[in-house]
GROMACS .gro file of C-alpha atoms in nm:
model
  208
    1UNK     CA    1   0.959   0.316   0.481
    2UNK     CA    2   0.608   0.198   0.565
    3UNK     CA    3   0.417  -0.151   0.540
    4UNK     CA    4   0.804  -0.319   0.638
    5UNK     CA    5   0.792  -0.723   0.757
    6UNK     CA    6   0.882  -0.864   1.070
    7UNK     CA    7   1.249  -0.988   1.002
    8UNK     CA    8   1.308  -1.330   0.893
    9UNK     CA    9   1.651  -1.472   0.824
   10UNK     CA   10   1.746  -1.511   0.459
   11UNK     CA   11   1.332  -1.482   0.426
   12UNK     CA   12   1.138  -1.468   0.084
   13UNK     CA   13   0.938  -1.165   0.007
   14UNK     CA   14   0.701  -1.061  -0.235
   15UNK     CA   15   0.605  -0.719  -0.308
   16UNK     CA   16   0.280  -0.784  -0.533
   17UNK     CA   17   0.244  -0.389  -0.703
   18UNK     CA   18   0.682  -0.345  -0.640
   19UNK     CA   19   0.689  -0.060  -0.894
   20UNK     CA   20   1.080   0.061  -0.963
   21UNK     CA   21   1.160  -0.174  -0.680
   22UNK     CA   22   1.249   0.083  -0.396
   23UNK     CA   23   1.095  -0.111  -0.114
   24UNK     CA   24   1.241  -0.418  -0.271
   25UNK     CA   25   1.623  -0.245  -0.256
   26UNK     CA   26   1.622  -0.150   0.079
   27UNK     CA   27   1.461  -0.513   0.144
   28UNK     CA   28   1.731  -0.673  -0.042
   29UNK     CA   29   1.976  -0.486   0.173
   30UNK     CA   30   1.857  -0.606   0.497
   31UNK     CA   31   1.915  -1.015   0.393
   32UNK     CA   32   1.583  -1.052   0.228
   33UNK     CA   33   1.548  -1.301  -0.103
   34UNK     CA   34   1.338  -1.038  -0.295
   35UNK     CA   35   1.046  -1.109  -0.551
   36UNK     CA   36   0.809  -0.853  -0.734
   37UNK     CA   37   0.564  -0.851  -0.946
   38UNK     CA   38   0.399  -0.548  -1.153
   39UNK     CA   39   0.202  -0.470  -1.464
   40UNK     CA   40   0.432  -0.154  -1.571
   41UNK     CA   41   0.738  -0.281  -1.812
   42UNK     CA   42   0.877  -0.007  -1.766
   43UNK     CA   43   0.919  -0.039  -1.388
   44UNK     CA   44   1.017  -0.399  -1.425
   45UNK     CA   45   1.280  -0.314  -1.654
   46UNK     CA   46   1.430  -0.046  -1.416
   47UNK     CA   47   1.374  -0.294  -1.102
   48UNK     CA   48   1.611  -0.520  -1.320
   49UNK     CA   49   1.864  -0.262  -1.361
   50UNK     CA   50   1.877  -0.201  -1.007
   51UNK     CA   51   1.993  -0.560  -0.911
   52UNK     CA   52   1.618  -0.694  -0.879
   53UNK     CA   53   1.631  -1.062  -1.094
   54UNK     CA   54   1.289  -1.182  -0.994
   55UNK     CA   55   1.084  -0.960  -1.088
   56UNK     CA   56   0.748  -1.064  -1.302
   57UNK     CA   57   0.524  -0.841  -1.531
   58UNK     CA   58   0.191  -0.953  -1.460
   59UNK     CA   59  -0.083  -0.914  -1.181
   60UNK     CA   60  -0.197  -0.972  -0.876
   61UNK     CA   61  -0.341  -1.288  -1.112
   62UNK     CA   62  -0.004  -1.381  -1.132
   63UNK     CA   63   0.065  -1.470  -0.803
   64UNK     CA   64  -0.089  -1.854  -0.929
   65UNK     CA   65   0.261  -1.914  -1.115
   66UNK     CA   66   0.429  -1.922  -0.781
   67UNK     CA   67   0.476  -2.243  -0.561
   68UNK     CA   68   0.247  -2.285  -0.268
   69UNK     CA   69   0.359  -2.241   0.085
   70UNK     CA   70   0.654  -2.060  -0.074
   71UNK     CA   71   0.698  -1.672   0.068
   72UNK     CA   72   0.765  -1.603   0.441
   73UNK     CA   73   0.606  -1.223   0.338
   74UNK     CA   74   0.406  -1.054   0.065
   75UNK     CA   75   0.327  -0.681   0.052
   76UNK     CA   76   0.087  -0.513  -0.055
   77UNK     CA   77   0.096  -0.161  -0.019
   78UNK     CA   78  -0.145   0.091  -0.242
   79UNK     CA   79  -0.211  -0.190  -0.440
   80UNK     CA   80  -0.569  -0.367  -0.309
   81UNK     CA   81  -0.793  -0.043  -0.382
   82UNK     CA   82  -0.641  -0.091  -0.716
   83UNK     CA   83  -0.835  -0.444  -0.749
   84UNK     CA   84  -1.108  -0.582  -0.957
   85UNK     CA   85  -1.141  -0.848  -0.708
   86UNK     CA   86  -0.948  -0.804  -0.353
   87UNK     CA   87  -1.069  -1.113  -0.167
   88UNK     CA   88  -0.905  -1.362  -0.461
   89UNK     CA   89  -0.603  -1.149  -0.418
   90UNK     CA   90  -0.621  -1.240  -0.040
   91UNK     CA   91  -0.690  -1.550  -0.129
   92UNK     CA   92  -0.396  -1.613  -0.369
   93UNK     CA   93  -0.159  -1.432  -0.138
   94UNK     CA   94  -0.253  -1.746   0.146
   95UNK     CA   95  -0.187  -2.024  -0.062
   96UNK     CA   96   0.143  -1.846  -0.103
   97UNK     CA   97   0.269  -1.783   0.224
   98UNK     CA   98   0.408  -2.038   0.422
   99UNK     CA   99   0.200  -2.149   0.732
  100UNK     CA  100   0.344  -1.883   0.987
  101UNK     CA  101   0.403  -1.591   0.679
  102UNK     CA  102   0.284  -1.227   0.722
  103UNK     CA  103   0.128  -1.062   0.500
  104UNK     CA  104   0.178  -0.666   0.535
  105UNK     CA  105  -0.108  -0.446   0.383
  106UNK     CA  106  -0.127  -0.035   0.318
  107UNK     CA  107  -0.414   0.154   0.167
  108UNK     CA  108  -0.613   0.479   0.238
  109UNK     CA  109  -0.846   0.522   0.511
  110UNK     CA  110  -1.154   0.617   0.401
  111UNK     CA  111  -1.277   0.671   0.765
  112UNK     CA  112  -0.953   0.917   0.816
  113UNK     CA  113  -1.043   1.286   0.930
  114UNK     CA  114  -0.899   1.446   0.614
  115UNK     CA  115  -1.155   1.231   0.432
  116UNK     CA  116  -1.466   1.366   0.626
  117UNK     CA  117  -1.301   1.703   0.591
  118UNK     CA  118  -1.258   1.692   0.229
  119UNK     CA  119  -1.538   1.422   0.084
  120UNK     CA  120  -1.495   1.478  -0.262
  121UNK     CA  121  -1.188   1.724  -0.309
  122UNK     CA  122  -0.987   1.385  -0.067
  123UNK     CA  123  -0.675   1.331  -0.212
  124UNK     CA  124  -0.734   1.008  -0.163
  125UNK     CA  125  -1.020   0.936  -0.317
  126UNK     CA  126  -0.850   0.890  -0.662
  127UNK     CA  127  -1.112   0.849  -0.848
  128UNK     CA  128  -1.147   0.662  -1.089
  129UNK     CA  129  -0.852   0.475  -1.024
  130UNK     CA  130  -0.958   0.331  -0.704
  131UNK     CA  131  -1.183   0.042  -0.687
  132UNK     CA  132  -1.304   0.013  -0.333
  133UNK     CA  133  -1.148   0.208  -0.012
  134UNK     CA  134  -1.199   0.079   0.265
  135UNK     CA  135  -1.210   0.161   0.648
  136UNK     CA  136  -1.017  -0.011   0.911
  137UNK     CA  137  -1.345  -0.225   1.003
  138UNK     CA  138  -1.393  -0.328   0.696
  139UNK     CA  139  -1.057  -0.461   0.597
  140UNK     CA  140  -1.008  -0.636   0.878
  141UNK     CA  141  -1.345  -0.826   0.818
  142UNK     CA  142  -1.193  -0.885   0.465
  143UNK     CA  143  -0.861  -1.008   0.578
  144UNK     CA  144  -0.997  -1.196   0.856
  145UNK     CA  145  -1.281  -1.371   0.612
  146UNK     CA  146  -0.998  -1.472   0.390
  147UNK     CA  147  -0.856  -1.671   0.700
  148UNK     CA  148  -0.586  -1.406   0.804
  149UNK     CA  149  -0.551  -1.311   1.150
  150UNK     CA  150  -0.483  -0.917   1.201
  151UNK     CA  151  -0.192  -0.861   1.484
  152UNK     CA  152  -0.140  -0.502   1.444
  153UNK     CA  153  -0.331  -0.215   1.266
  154UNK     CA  154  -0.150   0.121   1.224
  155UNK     CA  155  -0.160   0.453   1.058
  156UNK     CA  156   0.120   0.600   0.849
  157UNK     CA  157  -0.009   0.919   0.642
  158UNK     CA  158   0.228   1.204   0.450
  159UNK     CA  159   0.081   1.447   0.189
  160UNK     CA  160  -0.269   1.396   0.211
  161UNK     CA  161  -0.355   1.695   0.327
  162UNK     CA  162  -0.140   1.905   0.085
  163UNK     CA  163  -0.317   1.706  -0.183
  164UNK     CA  164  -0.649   1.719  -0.082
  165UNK     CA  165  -0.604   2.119  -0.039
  166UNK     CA  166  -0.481   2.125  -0.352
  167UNK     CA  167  -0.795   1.958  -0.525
  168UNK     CA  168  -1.028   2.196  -0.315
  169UNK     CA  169  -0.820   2.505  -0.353
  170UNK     CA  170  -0.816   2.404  -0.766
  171UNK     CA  171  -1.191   2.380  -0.760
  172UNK     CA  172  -1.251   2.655  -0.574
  173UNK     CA  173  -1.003   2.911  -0.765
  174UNK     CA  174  -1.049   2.724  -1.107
  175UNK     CA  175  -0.709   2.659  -1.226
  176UNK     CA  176  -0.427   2.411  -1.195
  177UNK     CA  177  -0.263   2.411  -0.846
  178UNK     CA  178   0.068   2.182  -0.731
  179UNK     CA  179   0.092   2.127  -0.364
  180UNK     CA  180   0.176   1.802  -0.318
  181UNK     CA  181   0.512   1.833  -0.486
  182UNK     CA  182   0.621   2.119  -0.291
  183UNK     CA  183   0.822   1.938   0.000
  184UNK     CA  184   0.806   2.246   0.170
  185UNK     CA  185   0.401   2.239   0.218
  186UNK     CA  186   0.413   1.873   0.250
  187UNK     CA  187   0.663   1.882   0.548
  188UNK     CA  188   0.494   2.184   0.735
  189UNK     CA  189   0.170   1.996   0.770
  190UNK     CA  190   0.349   1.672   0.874
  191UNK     CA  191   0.311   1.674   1.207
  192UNK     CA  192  -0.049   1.754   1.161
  193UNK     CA  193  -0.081   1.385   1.002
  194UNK     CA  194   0.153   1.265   1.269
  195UNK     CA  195  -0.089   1.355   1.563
  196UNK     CA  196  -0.389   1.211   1.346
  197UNK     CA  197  -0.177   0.880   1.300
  198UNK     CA  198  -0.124   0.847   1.676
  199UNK     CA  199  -0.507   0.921   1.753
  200UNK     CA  200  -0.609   0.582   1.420
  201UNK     CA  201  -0.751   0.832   1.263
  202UNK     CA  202  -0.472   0.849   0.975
  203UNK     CA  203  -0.517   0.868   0.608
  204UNK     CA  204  -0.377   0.551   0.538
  205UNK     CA  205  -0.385   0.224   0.674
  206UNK     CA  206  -0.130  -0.067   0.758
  207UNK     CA  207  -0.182  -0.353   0.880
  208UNK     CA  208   0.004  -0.713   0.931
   0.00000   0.00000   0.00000
């Protein structure tokens, strides 16, 4: 599991965009005091179901209902692209987090070699559901503007390259093509991402 805090005993953590919850689950079972938030009801209401209590349908907005000072982590992982405004979510999330908390961030690389490779047909891309992508340069001058200092950068990539084939492959061909749920495909190009993780040249980007 990707985008994962540094341990902290009985430790509060947030996971602003926690979907279903997964992340949060494994958290939980680890000795973490778990907290979501998310704008899909229907996730919430699942997240519930699982054993999640305090979870909140809202958005990254919502993160001003919380007490300052008050998480020892937040996540946010494939959520900032999302944004309509990513530096007041950085700026919400540090009023939040205690003095020595860690914030833990994931989104796509927009300086990644499958990117170049692909331009348009990226996987990543996700257009038009993606705000602004960013490259690891210009993230960390975000986070570091918002008073954040960056200890570790690292790349952790799966299925971008079955996806972006897939969009290129659709174009080209003209019809409807599935790769990226074929775990087959997915898992034969794997290591391919691996060795372009290794060499920070990944599809997406985590850093904490």
């Amino acid at each position: 599991v990707p985008a994962i805090p540094s341990y902290v005993r009985g430790g509060k953590i947030l996971d602003v965009g926690c979907g279903t919850g997964d992340t949060l689950v494994l958290l939980k079972k680890l000795g973490w005091d778990t907290y979501g938030i998310d704008m899909d009801k229907n996730a919430i209401s699942i997240g519930v179901k699982r054993g999640l209590h305090n979870l909140k349908l809202g958005t990254y907005k919502d993160l001003a209902t919380y007490s300052d000072n008050y998480f020892d982590a937040i996540r946010l992982y494939h959520v900032i692209e999302h944004l309509d405004d990513p530096a007041l979510c950085l700026r919400l999330i540090r009023k939040k987090l205690k003095r020595k908390g860690e914030l833990i961030l994931g989104t796509p690389n927009m300086e990644s070699i499958v990117s170049k490779l692909f331009k348009s047909h990226w996987y990543n891309l996700d257009s038009p559901r993606h705000f602004f992508l960013f490259s690891p340069a210009t993230l960390g001058r975000l986070i570091e503007k918002e008073g954040f200092r960056i200890k570790k950068i690292e790349f952790c990539s799966a299925g971008g390259i079955a996806g972006s084939l897939q969009y290129y492959m659709g174009d080209m061909l003209d019809k409807k093509i599935d790769l990226i749920h074929k775990f087959s495909i997915v898992l034969l190009l794997y290591p391919v991402e691996w060795i372009l993780d290794k060499l920070h040249v990944g599809d997406i980007l985590t850093l904490k």
